[in-house]
Coordinates of C-alpha atoms in Angstrom, one line a residue:
Chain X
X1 CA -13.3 -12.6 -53.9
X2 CA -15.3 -10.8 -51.3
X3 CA -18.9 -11.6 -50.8
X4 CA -21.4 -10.0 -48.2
X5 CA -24.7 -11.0 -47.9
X6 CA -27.6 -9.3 -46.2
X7 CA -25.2 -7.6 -43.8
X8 CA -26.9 -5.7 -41.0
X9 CA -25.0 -4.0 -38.0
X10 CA -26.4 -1.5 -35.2
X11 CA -25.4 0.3 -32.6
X12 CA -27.4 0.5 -29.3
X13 CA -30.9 1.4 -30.5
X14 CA -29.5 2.6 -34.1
X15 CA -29.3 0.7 -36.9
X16 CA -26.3 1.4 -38.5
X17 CA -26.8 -0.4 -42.0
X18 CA -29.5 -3.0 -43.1
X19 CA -29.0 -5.9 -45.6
X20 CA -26.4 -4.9 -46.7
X21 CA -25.2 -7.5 -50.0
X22 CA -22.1 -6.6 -52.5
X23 CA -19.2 -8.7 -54.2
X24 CA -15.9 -7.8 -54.9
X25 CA -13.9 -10.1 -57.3
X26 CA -10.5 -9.5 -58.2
X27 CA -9.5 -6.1 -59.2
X28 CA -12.5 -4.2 -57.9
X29 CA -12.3 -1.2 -55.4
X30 CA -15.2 -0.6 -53.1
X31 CA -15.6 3.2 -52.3
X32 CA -17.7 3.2 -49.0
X33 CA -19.0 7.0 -48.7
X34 CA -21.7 8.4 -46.2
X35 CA -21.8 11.4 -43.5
X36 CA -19.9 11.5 -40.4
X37 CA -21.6 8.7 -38.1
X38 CA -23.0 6.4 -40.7
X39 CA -21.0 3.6 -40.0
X40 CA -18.4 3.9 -42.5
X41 CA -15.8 2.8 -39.7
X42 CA -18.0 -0.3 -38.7
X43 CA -18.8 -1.7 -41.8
X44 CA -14.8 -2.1 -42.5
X45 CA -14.3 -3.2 -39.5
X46 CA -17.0 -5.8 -39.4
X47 CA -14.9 -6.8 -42.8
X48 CA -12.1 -7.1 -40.9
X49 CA -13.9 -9.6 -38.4
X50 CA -13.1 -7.3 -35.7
X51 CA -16.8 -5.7 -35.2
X52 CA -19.3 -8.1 -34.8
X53 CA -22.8 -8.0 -37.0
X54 CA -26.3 -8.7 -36.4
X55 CA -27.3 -10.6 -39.2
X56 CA -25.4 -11.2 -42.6
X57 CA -22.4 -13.0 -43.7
X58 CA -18.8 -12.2 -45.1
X59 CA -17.1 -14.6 -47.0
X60 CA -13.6 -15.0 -48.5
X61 CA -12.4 -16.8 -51.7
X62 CA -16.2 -19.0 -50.5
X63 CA -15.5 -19.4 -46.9
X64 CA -17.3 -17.2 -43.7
X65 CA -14.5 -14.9 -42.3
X66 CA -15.8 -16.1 -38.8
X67 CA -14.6 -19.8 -39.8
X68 CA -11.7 -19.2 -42.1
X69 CA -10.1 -16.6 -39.2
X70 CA -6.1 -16.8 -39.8
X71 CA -6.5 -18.2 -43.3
X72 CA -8.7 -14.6 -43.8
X73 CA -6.1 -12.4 -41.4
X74 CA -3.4 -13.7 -43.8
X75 CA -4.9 -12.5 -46.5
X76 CA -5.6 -8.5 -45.1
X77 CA -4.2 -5.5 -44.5
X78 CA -5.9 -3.1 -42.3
X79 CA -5.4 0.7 -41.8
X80 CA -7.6 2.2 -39.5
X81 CA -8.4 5.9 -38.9
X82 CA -5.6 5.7 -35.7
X83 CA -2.2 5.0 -37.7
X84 CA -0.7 2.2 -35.0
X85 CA 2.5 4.1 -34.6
X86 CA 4.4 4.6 -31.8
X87 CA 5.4 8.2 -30.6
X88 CA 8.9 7.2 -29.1
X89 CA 10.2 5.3 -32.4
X90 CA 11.3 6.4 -35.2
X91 CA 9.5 5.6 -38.5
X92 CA 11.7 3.2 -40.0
X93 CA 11.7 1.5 -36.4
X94 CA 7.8 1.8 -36.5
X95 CA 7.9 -0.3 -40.0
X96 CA 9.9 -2.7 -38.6
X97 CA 7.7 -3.2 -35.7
X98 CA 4.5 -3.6 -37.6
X99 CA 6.4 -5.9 -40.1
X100 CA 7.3 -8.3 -36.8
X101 CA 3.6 -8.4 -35.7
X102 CA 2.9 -9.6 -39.0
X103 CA 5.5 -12.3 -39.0
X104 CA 8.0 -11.1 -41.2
X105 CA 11.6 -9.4 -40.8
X106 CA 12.0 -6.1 -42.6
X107 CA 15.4 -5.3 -43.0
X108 CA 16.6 -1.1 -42.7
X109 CA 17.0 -0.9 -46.1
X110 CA 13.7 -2.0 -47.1
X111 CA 12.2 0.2 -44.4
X112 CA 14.0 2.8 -46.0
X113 CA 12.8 2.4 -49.6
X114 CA 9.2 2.1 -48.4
X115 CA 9.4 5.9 -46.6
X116 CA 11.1 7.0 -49.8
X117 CA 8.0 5.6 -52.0
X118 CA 5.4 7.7 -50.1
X119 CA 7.9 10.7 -50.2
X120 CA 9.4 11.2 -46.7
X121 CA 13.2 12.3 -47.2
X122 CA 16.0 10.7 -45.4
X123 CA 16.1 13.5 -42.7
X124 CA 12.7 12.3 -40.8
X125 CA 13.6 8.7 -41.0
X126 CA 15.3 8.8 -38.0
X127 CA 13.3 11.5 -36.1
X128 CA 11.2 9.5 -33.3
X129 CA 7.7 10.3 -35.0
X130 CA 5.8 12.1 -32.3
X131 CA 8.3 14.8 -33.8
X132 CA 6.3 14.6 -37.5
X133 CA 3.6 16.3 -38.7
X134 CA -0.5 14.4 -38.7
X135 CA 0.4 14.0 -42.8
X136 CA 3.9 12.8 -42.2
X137 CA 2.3 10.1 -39.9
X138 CA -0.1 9.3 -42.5
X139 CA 2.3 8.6 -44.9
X140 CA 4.7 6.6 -42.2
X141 CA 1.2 4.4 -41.6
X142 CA 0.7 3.6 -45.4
X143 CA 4.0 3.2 -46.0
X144 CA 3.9 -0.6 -45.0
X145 CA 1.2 -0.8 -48.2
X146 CA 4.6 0.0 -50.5
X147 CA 5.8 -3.7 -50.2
X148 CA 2.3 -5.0 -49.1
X149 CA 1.6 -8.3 -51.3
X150 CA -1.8 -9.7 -49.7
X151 CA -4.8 -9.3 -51.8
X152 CA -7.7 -7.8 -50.0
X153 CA -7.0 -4.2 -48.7
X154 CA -9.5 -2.2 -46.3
X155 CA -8.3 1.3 -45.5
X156 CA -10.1 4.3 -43.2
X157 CA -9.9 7.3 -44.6
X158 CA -6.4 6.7 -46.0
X159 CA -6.4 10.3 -47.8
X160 CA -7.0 12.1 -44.2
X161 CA -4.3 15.0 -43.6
X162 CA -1.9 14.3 -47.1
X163 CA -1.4 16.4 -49.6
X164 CA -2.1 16.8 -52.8
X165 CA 1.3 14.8 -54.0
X166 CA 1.0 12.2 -51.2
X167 CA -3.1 11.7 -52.3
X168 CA -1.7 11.0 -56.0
X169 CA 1.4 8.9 -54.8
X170 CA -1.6 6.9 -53.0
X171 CA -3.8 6.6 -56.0
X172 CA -1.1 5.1 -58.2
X173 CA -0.5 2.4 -55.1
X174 CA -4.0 1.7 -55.6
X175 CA -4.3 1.6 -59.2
X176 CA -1.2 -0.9 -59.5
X177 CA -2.8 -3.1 -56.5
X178 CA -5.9 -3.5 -58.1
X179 CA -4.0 -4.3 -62.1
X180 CA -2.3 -6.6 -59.9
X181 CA -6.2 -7.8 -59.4
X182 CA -6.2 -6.9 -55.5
X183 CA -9.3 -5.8 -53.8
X184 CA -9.6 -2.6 -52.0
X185 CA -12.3 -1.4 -49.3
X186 CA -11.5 2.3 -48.7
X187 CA -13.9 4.8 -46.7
X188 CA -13.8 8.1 -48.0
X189 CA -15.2 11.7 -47.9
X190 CA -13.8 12.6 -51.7
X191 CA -13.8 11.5 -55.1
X192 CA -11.3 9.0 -55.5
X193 CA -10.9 9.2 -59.1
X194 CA -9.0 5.5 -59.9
X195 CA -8.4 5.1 -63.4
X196 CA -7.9 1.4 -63.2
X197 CA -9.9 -1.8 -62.4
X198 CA -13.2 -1.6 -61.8
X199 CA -14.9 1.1 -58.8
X200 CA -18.0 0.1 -56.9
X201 CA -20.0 2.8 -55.0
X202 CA -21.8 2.3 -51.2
X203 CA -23.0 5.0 -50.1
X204 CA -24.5 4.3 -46.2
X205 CA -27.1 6.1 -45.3
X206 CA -27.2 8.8 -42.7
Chain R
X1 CA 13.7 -21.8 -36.5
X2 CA 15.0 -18.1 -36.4
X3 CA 12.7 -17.3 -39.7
X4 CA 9.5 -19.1 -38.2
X5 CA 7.1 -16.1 -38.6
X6 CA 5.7 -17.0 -35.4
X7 CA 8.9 -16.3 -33.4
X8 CA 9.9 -13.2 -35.3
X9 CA 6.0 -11.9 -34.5
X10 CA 7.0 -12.9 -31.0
X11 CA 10.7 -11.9 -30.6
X12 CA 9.7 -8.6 -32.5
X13 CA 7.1 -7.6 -30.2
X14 CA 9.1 -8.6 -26.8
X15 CA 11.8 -6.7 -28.7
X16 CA 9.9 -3.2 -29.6
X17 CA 7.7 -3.1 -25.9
X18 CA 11.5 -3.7 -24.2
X19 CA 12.7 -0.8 -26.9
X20 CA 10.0 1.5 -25.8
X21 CA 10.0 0.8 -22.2
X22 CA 13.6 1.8 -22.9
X23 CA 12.7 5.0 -24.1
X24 CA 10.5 6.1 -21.6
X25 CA 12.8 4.6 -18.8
X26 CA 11.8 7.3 -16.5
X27 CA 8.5 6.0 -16.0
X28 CA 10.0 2.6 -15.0
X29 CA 12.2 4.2 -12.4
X30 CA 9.6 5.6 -10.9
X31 CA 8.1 2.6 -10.0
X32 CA 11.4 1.0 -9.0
X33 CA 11.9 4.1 -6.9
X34 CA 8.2 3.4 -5.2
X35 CA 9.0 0.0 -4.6
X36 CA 12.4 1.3 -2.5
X37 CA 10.6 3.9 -0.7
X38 CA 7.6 2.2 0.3
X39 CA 9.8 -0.6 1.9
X40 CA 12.5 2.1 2.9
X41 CA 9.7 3.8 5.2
X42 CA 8.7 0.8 7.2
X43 CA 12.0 0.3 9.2
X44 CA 11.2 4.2 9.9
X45 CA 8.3 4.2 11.2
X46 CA 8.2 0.9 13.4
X47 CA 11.6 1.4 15.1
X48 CA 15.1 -0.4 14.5
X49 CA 14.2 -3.4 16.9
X50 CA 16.2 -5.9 15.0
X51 CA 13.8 -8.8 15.6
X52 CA 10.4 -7.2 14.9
X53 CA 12.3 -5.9 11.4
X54 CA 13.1 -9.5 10.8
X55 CA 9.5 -10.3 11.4
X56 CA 7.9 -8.1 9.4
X57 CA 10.7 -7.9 5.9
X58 CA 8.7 -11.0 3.9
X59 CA 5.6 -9.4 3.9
X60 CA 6.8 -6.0 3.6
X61 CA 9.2 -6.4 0.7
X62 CA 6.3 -8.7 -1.1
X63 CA 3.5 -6.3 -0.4
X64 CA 5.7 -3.6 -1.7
X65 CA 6.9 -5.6 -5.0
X66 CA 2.9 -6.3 -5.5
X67 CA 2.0 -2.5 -5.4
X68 CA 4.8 -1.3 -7.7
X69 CA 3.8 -4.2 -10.2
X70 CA 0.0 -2.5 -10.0
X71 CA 1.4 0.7 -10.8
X72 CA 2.6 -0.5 -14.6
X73 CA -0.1 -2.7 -15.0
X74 CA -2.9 -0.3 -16.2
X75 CA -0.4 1.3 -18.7
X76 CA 0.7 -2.9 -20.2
X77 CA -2.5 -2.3 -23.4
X78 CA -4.0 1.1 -23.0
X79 CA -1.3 2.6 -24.9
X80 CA -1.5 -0.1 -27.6
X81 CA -5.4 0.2 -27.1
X82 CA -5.2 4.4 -27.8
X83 CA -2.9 4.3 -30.7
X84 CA -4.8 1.3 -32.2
X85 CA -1.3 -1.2 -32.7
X86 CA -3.6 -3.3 -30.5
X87 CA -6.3 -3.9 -33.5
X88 CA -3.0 -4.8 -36.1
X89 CA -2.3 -7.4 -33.5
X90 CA -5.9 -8.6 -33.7
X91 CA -5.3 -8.8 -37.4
X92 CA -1.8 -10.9 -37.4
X93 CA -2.2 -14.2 -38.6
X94 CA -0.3 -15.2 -35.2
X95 CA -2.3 -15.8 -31.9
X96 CA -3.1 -13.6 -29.7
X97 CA -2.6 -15.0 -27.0
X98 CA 0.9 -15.7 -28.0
X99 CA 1.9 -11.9 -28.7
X100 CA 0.0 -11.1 -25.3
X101 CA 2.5 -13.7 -23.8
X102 CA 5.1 -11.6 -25.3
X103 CA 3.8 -8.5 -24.0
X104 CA 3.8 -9.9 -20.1
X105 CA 7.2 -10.9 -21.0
X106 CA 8.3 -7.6 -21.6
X107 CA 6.8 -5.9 -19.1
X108 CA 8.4 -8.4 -16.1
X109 CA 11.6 -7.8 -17.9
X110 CA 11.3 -4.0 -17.8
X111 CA 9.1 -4.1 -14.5
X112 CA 8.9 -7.0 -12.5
X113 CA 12.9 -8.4 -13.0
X114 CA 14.6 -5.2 -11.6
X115 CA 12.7 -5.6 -8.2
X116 CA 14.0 -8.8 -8.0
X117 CA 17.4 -7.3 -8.7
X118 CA 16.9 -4.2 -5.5
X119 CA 15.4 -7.0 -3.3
X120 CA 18.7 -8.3 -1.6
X121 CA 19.5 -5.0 -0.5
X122 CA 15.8 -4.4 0.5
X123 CA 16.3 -7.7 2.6
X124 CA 19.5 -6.5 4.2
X125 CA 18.3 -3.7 5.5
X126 CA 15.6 -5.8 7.2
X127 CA 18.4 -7.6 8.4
X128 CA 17.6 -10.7 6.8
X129 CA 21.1 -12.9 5.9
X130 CA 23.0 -15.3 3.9
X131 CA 20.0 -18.6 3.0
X132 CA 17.4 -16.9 3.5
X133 CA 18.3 -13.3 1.4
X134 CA 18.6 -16.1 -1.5
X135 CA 14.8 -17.6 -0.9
X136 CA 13.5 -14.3 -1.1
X137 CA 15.5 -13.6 -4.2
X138 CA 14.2 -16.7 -5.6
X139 CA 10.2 -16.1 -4.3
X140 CA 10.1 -12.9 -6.8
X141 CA 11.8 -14.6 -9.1
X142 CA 9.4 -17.0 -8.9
X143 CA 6.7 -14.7 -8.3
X144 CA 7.0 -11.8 -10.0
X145 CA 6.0 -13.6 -13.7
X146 CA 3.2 -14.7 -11.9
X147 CA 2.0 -10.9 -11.3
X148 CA 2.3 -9.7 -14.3
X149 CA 0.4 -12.9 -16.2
X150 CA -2.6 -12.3 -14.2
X151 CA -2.1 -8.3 -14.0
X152 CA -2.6 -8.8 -17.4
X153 CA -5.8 -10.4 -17.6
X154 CA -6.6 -6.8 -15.2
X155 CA -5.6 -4.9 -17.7
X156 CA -7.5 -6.1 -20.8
X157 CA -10.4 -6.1 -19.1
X158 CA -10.2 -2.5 -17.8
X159 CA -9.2 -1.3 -21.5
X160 CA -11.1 2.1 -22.8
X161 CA -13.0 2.3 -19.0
X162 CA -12.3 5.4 -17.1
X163 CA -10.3 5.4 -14.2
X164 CA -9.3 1.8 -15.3
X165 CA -5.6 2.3 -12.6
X166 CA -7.9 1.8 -9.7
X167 CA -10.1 -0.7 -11.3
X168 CA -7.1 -2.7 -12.4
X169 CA -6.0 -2.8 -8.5
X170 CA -9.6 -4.1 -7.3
X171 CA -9.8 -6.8 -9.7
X172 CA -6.6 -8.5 -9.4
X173 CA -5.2 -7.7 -6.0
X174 CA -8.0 -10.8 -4.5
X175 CA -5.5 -12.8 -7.5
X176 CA -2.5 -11.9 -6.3
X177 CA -3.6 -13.2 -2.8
X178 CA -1.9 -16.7 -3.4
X179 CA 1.2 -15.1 -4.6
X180 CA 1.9 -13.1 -1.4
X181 CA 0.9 -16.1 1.0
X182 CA 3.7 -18.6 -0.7
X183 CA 6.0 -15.7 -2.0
X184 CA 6.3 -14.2 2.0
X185 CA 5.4 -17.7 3.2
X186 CA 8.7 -18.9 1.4
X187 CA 11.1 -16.3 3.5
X188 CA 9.3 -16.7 7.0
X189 CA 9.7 -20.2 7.0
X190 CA 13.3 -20.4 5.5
X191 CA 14.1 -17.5 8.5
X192 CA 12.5 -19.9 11.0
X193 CA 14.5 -22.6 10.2
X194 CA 12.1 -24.9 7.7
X195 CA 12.2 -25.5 4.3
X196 CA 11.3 -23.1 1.6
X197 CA 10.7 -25.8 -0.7
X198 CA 7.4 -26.1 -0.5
X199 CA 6.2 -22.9 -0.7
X200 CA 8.3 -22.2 -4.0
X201 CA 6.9 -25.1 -5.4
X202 CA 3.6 -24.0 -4.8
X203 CA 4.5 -20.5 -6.3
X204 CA 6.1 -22.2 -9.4
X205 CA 2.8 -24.3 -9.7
X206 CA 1.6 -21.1 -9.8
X207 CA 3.9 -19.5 -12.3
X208 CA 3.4 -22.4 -14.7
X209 CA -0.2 -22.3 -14.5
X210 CA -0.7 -18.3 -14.9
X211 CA 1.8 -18.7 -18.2
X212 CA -0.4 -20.9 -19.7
X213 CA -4.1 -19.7 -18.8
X214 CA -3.5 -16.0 -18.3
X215 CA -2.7 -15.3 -22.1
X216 CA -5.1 -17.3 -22.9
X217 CA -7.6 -15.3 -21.1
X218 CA -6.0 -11.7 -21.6
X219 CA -6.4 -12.5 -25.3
X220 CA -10.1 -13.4 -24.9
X221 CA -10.4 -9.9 -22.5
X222 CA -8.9 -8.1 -25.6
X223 CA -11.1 -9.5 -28.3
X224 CA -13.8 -8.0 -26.4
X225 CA -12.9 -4.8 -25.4
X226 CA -12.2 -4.3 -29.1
X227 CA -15.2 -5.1 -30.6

């Protein structure tokens, strides 16, 4: 479970958000709308732990993120609006990568099966990925979500540059993550239209 | 051991910044290709008097080894930083400063351990021989992990500023001070006749303590600039 409290955040002279309280138990997705420059970005970051707040807390399972740290990063998976990949690998390579940074082996195979989930054929698999296309990339960068088992979710704009196939391949992720009672955090510009678990709406002012 | 997720974070990431350093090779030559040419050009231009050569090869071969080290530096997180892998390795449930020690690793592998390689040669043409081509060897050997560890530190501080290459140069050249006085100090006092074991000891004083504190502070650096 997820619980903020009285969560404020600004930038400079601008307040961003003020008191700022919602919980997500189990199952729950959390669609974070507002206009370019509202702080969408922030506020998931500041879930994250990586942006720090003003005032406010953010707990996990009962404990503050600040205090819980790799019990909490453990527990996340992060996409942000840049998709982490590198140019000069190749996409199963870039899986493989991430997977290391997280502490785990991915073997080929896997790798593999996780590109063919968000419907990249076998012919890009092995193309170094500067070489794709901004959806391609996408879908390379959400890939690692396939065979993703840790609860809490937070994704950026995860629908940014796919298509209409790739959005619905997405939405069925989603929908199984959260029957499997996960949490999810996703900023977005559209409707998201999730027919399972329950949807909570933010919408940040401008 | 092997399935340890904190050595598979860490082996993967040496692993992957070798592979892409790999990749873009050419960018590694050039520096390689600086180092040569810088101290190439001094025997040039100061004449072939064997004994003044002799004089000068410590410090020129060092200072030269120092300024092609700068010349990666700036490039060892802002790539990482731009295409925001840096952030996921924020998130990892493995330290940071651990992956950052990683990440100097792989850049003194790609960067810093083929300079030590060149440097014989380098020395010979100096005219430098038999003991004391070895102790210079063995200074950048020494020496060189010591450059990047605290070139790192330069380079998470200077992540996202513009014209971060020059800033990088300015805040740990006065750093690298110690490393060229017992790295250089090492080969003129071996060519003179004294030991050099003293001044490697110092430099491996050095090398043990910029392995443990530099990560440590790069990582701190990073939490920062990302924020």
């Amino acid at each position: 479970m997820l619980d903020v409290r009285d969560l404020s955040c600004s930038r400079g002279d601008r307040t961003l958000f003020q008191a700022l309280s919602f919980t997500l138990p189990p199952g729950t997705l959390l669609s974070v709308t507002g206009e370019n420059g509202s702080g969408k970005t922030t506020l998931l970051r500041a879930l994250c732990g990586l942006s720090p707040v003003d005032r406010g807390s953010i707990s996990w399972q009962g404990r503050r993120i600040a205090d819980a740290q790799q019990g909490y990063r453990e527990q996340l998976a992060y996409l942000g609006h840049r998709n982490a990949l590198k140019d000069d690998l190749s996409p199963i390579e870039n899986l493989q990568a991430m997977a290391c940074i997280f502490g785990q082996n991915l073997d080929p195979g896997s790798a593999e099966s996780a590109l063919h989930a968000v419907g990249l054929g076998r012919s890009c698999h092995i193309l170094a990925t500067r070489l794709l296309s901004e959806g391609q990339k996408r879908r390379v960068a959400l890939a690692r979500f396939w065979s993703c088992e840790r609860p809490l979710w937070i994704l950026d704009e995860p629908f940014t540059a796919l298509d209409a196939n790739s959005s619905r391949l997405l939405r069925n992720r989603l929908e199984r993550h959260l029957t499997n009672r996960g949490i999810v955090v996703v900023a977005t510009h559209e409707e998201i239209g999730i027919g399972a678990g329950t949807v909570q709406q933010l919408r940040l002012p401008g | 051991m092997k399935n340890s997720p904190l050595t598979a974070a860490m082996w993967g990431l040496l692993r992957r910044d070798l592979l892409l350093a790999w990749r873009r090779r050419s960018e590694l030559l050039t520096t390689l290709f600086f180092f040569v040419i810088v101290a190439g050009l001094f025997p040039l231009g100061i004449g072939p008097e064997p004994a003044t050569l002799r004089t000068i090869a410590p410090g020129v071969v060092w200072i030269a080894a120092l300024l092609s080290c700068l010349l990666s530096l700036h490039r060892l997180f802002a790539v990482d930083y731009q295409d925001g892998a840096l952030e996921q390795m924020l998130l990892a449930p493995q330290p940071l400063s651990l992956l950052v020690m990683s990440k100097v690793c792989a850049h003194w592998i790609a960067a810093g351990f083929p300079l030590v390689l060149l440097s014989p040669l380098l020395g010979l043409q100096f005219g430098l021989t038999g003991s004391t081509l070895w102790v210079l060897v063995c200074s950048l050997l020494l020496g060189t992990p010591v450059l990047s560890a605290l070139g790192s530190i330069g380079a998470a501080l200077t992540l996202g500023i513009r014209g971060s290459g020059l800033l990088v140069a300015l805040l740990t050249l006065p750093l690298f001070v110690p490393v060229l006085i017992f790295g250089a100090g090492a080969v003129v006092s071996s060519d003179a006749g004294l030991g050099a074991e003293a001044h490697l000891s110092l430099l491996g004083a050095c090398l043990v303590l910029a392995t443990v504190f530099a990560p440590w502070a790069t990582a701190a650096a990073l939490r920062i600039a990302l924020e």
